[in-house]
Amino acid sequence: MKDLTRLVQLVRLWKTLALSTAAFCIAGMASAQITVPGANGSDGVLNITTNMVIDLSQAQTAAWDTSPATAGTGVYDSNQWAVVFKYLSVNIATNATLTFANHPSRAPVVWLVSGNVTIDGTLSLDGQVYAPVPLLAEPGPGGFRGGTGNFAVGARGASGFGPGGGLFESSIGRGGKYDYGNPSLIPLIGGSGGAGDAQFDANGGGGGGGACLIAATGSVTINGALTCNGGAGRNQSSRNSGGGSGGGCRIVANAIGGSGSVSALGGFGWETGGPGKIRLERVADSSSFASIIPPPSVVPLQANDQALLWPPASAPEVTVLSVDQVAVPADPRATFDAQGSDVVLPLTNAVRVVVQTINVEQASEVSVRNTPRINANARTVNATVDQVVNQAPLTIRWVADVPVEPGYSAIQVRVVRP
């Protein structure tokens, strides 16, 4: 049997109308605050004084604006593809580090805070470093896994996962890239994984950096570190794998500042992963950060503005409907095991993937990427229009005949609009 799975992280791209430079404007605090939808404090106060891991799998599945059944566990909204927490305030003390264990969907993290956020320690959404065969390096929440190394003499490594997953060449794995999405980080999406090494007993690529949105009605002060970095690949002797790319970090607040650092860097490896994206939206900056890499896009807000959390209803979206006439679940998981496969098909050399887009022009480029679990590079095929289903909203079905390999694969679709 051949298992074909689609990664849950479908790229729902939409155009940003305005971008701004990375310059900081030092200004006084406004008398009024921005509004953050859903920031009702139902998860209570988050106060981290020692190293702590938040298990995102404990989140209740519900609409994002639902209060959790148990305070502090958050909710997982599959439609928005996010684990959402609604805090009264957040404080991470000096010398304390907060990390996350992924939700089964690997969804990103969203904090809606009715007060202030202070990070004197470290908030980390980094991807994991290279993993030995047959494991895959986990991404940070919202990111994509690293590719595996080879399984036997004469075998090959495998590509990293995600829209910018690294490919392997000869016996080496390249780094993941973050050349997708848009500077607005709406929708929120993390970094892609690095490719694995093709040498015998090799290691896989680094996992992609995670993605987070912190939206606060008060201030976000970072005197420590906020990191969404890609995991490292291996660059040692003949065992060379790629680093995962940096992820995405978006902060929306009345004031943003501090003496610390924010980073979304690619992980080291035979080839370092590409940088991610950082977005700052604020009424006022209280101070300059010691370091913010890569340079962020910075957007000024007005007092009483409402934070835009999700793509608007009219935003373009894309969905994989079926693989070889087998329907894809609405919330696929791509777990790569017999119990969790999203689609199971008989052995074949190619599959027809049916994709549906809404609010996407017919002149757009729709491509389908198939990333095998082992022993092969990813392949990308451009889809063609099969049927215009509806004019308002514009709904189009596309098809792509995609070559496949025996075993597990992940199918992912990407749209680039004209």
XYZ file of C-alpha atoms in Angstrom:
418
model
C 0.000 0.000 0.000
C 1.050 3.577 -0.555
C 0.265 6.201 2.046
C -0.075 9.791 0.886
C -0.553 12.453 3.512
C -0.959 16.179 3.261
C 0.681 18.496 5.717
C -1.911 20.424 7.673
C -0.115 23.730 7.148
C -1.741 24.837 3.878
C -0.452 28.195 2.748
C -3.410 30.571 2.503
C -1.707 33.515 0.876
C -3.220 36.959 0.525
C -1.683 40.224 -0.586
C -0.631 42.928 1.824
C -1.616 46.374 0.580
C 1.058 48.345 2.413
C 4.450 47.557 3.872
C 6.660 49.788 5.983
C 10.348 50.096 6.781
C 12.152 48.583 9.759
C 12.867 51.923 11.432
C 11.802 52.540 15.005
C 9.964 55.676 16.060
C 10.527 56.707 19.661
C 7.287 58.158 20.929
C 5.352 58.709 24.113
C 2.574 56.410 25.245
C -0.856 57.142 23.864
C -3.645 57.807 26.315
C -5.876 55.153 24.721
C -5.088 51.527 23.935
C -5.630 49.283 20.976
C -8.362 46.649 21.068
C -7.560 42.935 20.867
C -10.581 40.780 19.925
C -11.148 37.815 22.226
C -8.729 39.029 24.924
C -11.023 38.139 27.819
C -8.396 36.765 30.232
C -10.045 33.312 30.414
C -6.648 31.559 30.596
C -5.689 33.646 33.619
C -2.230 35.040 34.376
C 0.833 33.356 32.865
C 3.712 33.770 35.309
C 6.847 31.749 34.446
C 9.548 31.724 37.150
C 11.374 28.475 36.233
C 11.902 26.562 32.990
C 8.544 25.321 31.706
C 7.083 23.465 28.708
C 3.483 24.141 27.669
C 1.923 21.053 26.060
C -0.198 22.383 23.211
C -1.885 18.988 22.754
C -3.893 19.765 25.910
C -5.780 22.547 24.134
C -9.507 22.039 23.732
C -10.720 21.929 20.107
C -13.067 24.885 19.719
C -13.536 28.212 17.956
C -10.682 30.610 18.730
C -12.875 33.032 20.710
C -14.219 30.278 23.006
C -13.094 30.273 26.637
C -11.188 27.061 27.467
C -12.844 24.435 29.646
C -9.703 24.481 31.816
C -7.960 27.820 32.289
C -4.400 27.820 30.981
C -4.828 25.111 28.323
C -6.013 27.333 25.475
C -8.140 26.258 22.518
C -7.210 24.783 19.137
C -9.127 26.247 16.191
C -8.616 24.074 13.095
C -10.213 26.676 10.812
C -7.703 29.333 11.853
C -5.006 26.669 12.391
C -3.836 28.089 15.717
C -3.633 27.267 19.422
C -5.037 30.370 21.102
C -4.484 31.520 24.696
C -6.297 34.467 26.314
C -4.203 35.765 29.185
C -4.756 38.602 31.640
C -1.001 39.244 31.610
C 2.255 37.411 30.875
C 5.535 37.494 32.775
C 8.611 35.359 32.050
C 11.200 35.957 34.759
C 14.940 36.345 34.284
C 16.721 32.968 33.849
C 13.406 31.215 33.070
C 12.722 29.688 29.629
C 9.277 28.889 28.222
C 9.048 26.349 25.382
C 6.252 24.298 23.799
C 5.410 20.693 22.937
C 3.598 20.648 19.616
C -0.109 20.137 19.085
C -0.702 17.120 16.768
C -1.515 19.622 14.006
C 1.740 21.524 14.671
C -0.311 24.731 14.725
C 1.296 28.062 15.701
C 0.767 29.840 19.031
C -1.432 32.919 19.492
C -1.514 34.953 22.719
C -4.377 37.439 23.171
C -3.488 39.476 26.250
C -5.748 41.996 27.988
C -2.804 43.551 29.867
C 0.989 43.648 29.534
C 3.573 41.090 28.397
C 7.042 41.129 29.991
C 9.754 38.732 28.797
C 12.835 39.067 31.010
C 13.801 35.431 30.390
C 13.380 33.487 27.138
C 10.346 32.594 25.049
C 11.455 29.947 22.548
C 9.604 28.545 19.541
C 12.763 27.130 17.952
C 12.828 24.068 15.713
C 14.682 20.979 16.895
C 18.208 20.175 15.745
C 18.987 17.287 13.369
C 17.666 13.867 14.383
C 19.162 10.421 13.739
C 17.501 8.035 11.274
C 14.590 7.256 11.252
C 13.416 10.279 13.252
C 12.378 13.672 11.894
C 13.366 16.898 13.664
C 10.241 18.542 15.022
C 9.581 22.171 14.107
C 8.597 24.908 16.474
C 4.796 25.329 16.644
C 3.614 26.452 13.206
C 6.713 25.187 11.395
C 7.612 22.106 9.348
C 9.731 19.036 10.056
C 13.269 18.428 8.873
C 13.883 15.734 6.243
C 15.307 12.368 7.205
C 18.757 10.984 6.488
C 19.117 7.785 4.480
C 18.064 4.368 5.758
C 20.630 2.052 4.120
C 23.776 1.870 1.999
C 22.987 3.177 -1.464
C 19.887 5.020 -0.287
C 19.394 8.762 -0.414
C 18.392 11.418 2.035
C 15.040 13.221 1.858
C 13.863 16.786 1.456
C 12.765 18.970 4.322
C 9.035 19.570 4.720
C 7.149 22.794 4.137
C 6.773 25.179 1.186
C 10.489 26.011 1.341
C 11.779 22.618 2.483
C 15.451 22.074 1.628
C 16.416 19.621 -1.128
C 19.347 17.220 -1.035
C 22.072 17.196 -3.646
C 24.463 14.251 -4.068
C 25.298 13.394 -0.450
C 24.405 16.688 1.221
C 21.218 18.364 2.412
C 20.394 22.007 1.792
C 18.790 24.379 4.258
C 15.126 25.253 4.407
C 13.909 28.586 3.015
C 11.228 31.057 4.043
C 10.367 32.548 0.654
C 6.604 32.195 0.995
C 3.834 34.035 2.791
C 4.004 37.805 3.156
C 5.468 40.329 5.606
C 2.112 40.788 7.353
C 2.349 37.219 8.727
C -1.360 36.865 8.079
C -1.921 33.958 7.964
C 0.619 32.943 10.597
C 3.092 30.327 9.387
C 6.497 29.065 10.496
C 9.714 27.918 8.856
C 10.498 24.957 6.596
C 12.771 22.038 7.413
C 16.274 21.349 6.139
C 17.093 18.307 3.991
C 18.708 15.178 5.395
C 22.147 13.766 4.637
C 22.483 10.920 2.121
C 25.511 9.274 3.767
C 24.993 5.942 5.517
C 23.858 6.294 9.141
C 23.293 9.974 8.415
C 21.303 12.592 10.266
C 18.259 14.508 9.154
C 17.816 18.226 8.597
C 16.862 20.756 11.245
C 13.215 21.556 11.959
C 11.747 24.864 10.875
C 11.356 27.684 13.380
C 7.907 28.139 14.873
C 5.438 30.998 14.560
C 3.706 33.139 17.163
C 1.359 36.089 17.404
C 1.417 38.143 20.591
C -1.401 40.709 20.637
C -1.687 42.828 23.799
C -3.827 45.799 24.716
C -0.977 47.077 26.874
C 2.769 46.831 26.284
C 5.102 44.054 25.140
C 8.505 44.467 26.805
C 11.336 42.107 25.854
C 14.439 42.447 28.019
C 15.368 38.798 27.509
C 14.875 36.912 24.221
C 12.054 35.865 21.912
C 13.283 33.253 19.413
C 11.640 31.544 16.434
C 14.870 30.095 15.034
C 15.313 27.067 12.801
C 16.959 23.945 14.167
C 20.540 23.116 13.192
C 21.476 20.502 10.632
C 24.785 18.660 10.860
C 28.020 19.808 9.251
C 30.609 17.344 10.430
C 32.901 15.010 8.465
C 30.864 13.478 5.615
C 27.531 13.825 7.407
C 26.044 17.031 6.105
C 22.413 18.085 6.492
C 20.653 21.424 6.146
C 19.393 23.753 8.847
C 15.717 24.620 9.177
C 14.610 28.087 8.174
C 13.616 30.756 10.656
C 9.939 31.049 11.521
C 7.524 33.944 11.955
C 7.081 36.348 14.867
C 4.311 38.957 14.917
C 3.760 41.363 17.827
C 0.788 43.727 18.012
C 0.566 46.008 21.049
C 0.038 49.508 22.333
C 3.795 49.755 22.933
C 6.681 47.464 21.979
C 10.228 47.731 23.264
C 12.886 46.539 25.660
C 16.611 45.923 25.864
C 16.533 42.291 24.716
C 16.449 40.479 21.375
C 13.993 39.030 18.854
C 15.169 36.539 16.248
C 13.880 34.304 13.464
C 17.177 32.931 12.155
C 17.898 29.848 10.093
C 19.642 26.941 11.780
C 23.282 26.158 11.005
C 24.205 23.109 8.932
C 25.980 22.198 5.716
C 23.805 25.025 4.429
C 22.279 27.432 6.929
C 18.525 27.774 6.715
C 17.084 31.033 5.453
C 15.818 33.767 7.794
C 12.161 33.989 8.749
C 9.979 37.058 9.176
C 9.318 39.491 12.054
C 6.400 41.936 12.165
C 5.867 44.736 14.706
C 2.612 46.706 14.884
C 2.384 49.356 17.619
C 1.252 52.792 18.691
C 4.547 53.547 20.453
C 8.062 52.129 20.918
C 9.264 52.481 24.500
C 12.899 51.674 23.606
C 15.075 49.987 21.006
C 15.924 46.312 21.155
C 19.542 45.260 21.501
C 19.055 42.953 18.499
C 16.228 42.135 16.095
C 17.152 39.786 13.214
C 16.036 39.686 10.483
C 15.010 43.351 10.165
C 11.278 43.574 10.874
C 8.475 45.185 8.984
C 7.099 47.886 11.306
C 3.571 49.272 11.067
C 2.292 52.243 13.094
C -1.087 51.890 14.774
C -3.454 54.512 16.112
C -4.871 54.450 19.618
C -8.238 52.639 19.589
C -7.258 50.580 16.507
C -8.405 46.962 16.559
C -5.790 44.283 15.997
C -6.337 42.231 12.851
C -5.812 38.636 13.964
C -6.939 36.515 11.035
C -7.321 36.811 7.257
C -10.569 38.620 6.402
C -13.509 36.674 5.019
C -12.683 37.873 1.506
C -9.070 36.663 1.678
C -7.883 34.039 -0.823
C -7.769 30.479 0.416
C -6.777 27.080 -0.913
C -7.703 23.528 0.061
C -6.681 20.067 -1.129
C -9.989 18.283 -1.774
C -8.819 14.826 -2.796
C -5.874 12.638 -3.736
C -6.710 10.044 -6.403
C -10.418 10.497 -5.677
C -9.978 9.902 -1.938
C -11.229 12.845 0.123
C -8.714 14.595 2.372
C -9.795 15.241 6.000
C -10.706 18.810 6.881
C -7.972 18.846 9.564
C -5.160 16.581 8.255
C -2.238 15.698 10.523
C 0.455 14.030 8.347
C 1.572 11.787 11.181
C 3.299 9.211 8.915
C 1.949 6.118 10.639
C -0.632 3.472 9.768
C -3.089 4.732 12.391
C -2.867 8.378 11.444
C -2.513 8.524 7.657
C -4.854 11.081 6.140
C -5.173 9.205 2.824
C -4.273 5.589 1.999
C -3.906 4.515 -1.646
C -2.802 1.438 -3.603
C 0.716 1.398 -5.053
C 0.974 3.711 -8.056
C 3.455 5.948 -9.860
C 1.383 9.150 -9.922
C -1.708 10.573 -8.263
C -4.215 13.202 -9.330
C -4.558 15.934 -6.728
C -7.702 18.099 -6.811
C -7.323 21.576 -5.310
C -9.976 24.215 -4.689
C -9.277 27.939 -4.420
C -11.597 30.740 -3.315
C -10.990 34.412 -4.156
C -7.966 33.445 -6.263
C -7.575 34.772 -9.794
C -7.498 32.273 -12.654
C -4.147 33.727 -13.752
C -2.561 32.627 -10.461
C 0.084 29.932 -10.210
C -1.120 26.962 -8.182
C 1.541 24.350 -7.462
C 1.448 21.023 -5.628
C 4.537 19.765 -3.795
C 4.968 16.099 -2.905
C 7.617 15.449 -0.225
C 8.438 11.740 0.315
C 9.175 10.556 3.830
C 12.380 8.741 2.783
C 14.865 8.225 -0.043
C 13.709 10.889 -2.522
C 13.630 14.607 -3.243
C 10.434 16.613 -3.212
C 8.748 17.249 -6.549
C 6.591 20.233 -7.459
C 3.982 20.201 -10.243
C 1.953 23.170 -11.484
C -1.809 22.613 -11.399
C -4.161 23.520 -14.248
C -7.712 24.843 -14.100
C -10.283 22.053 -14.188
C -13.502 23.938 -13.483
C -14.797 27.359 -12.436
C -17.292 26.297 -9.802
C -18.675 29.696 -8.832
C -18.191 33.371 -9.717
C -19.134 34.980 -6.401
C -17.022 34.244 -4.550
C -14.724 33.094 -7.330
C -14.266 29.367 -6.729
C -11.999 27.313 -8.978
C -10.986 23.677 -8.985
C -7.522 22.773 -10.193
C -5.861 19.432 -10.916
C -2.257 18.265 -10.858
C -0.847 14.837 -11.728
C 1.954 14.365 -9.229
C 4.680 11.653 -9.394
C 4.957 9.704 -6.135
C 7.265 7.220 -4.436
C 6.359 4.101 -2.417
C 5.736 4.818 1.253
C 4.633 7.936 3.054
C 4.519 11.346 1.401
C 3.203 14.790 2.282
C 1.145 16.743 -0.250
C 1.029 20.521 0.055
C -0.385 23.236 -2.170
C 0.868 26.782 -2.679
C -0.720 29.726 -4.501
C 1.148 32.689 -5.998
C -1.228 35.399 -7.179
C -0.500 37.744 -10.104
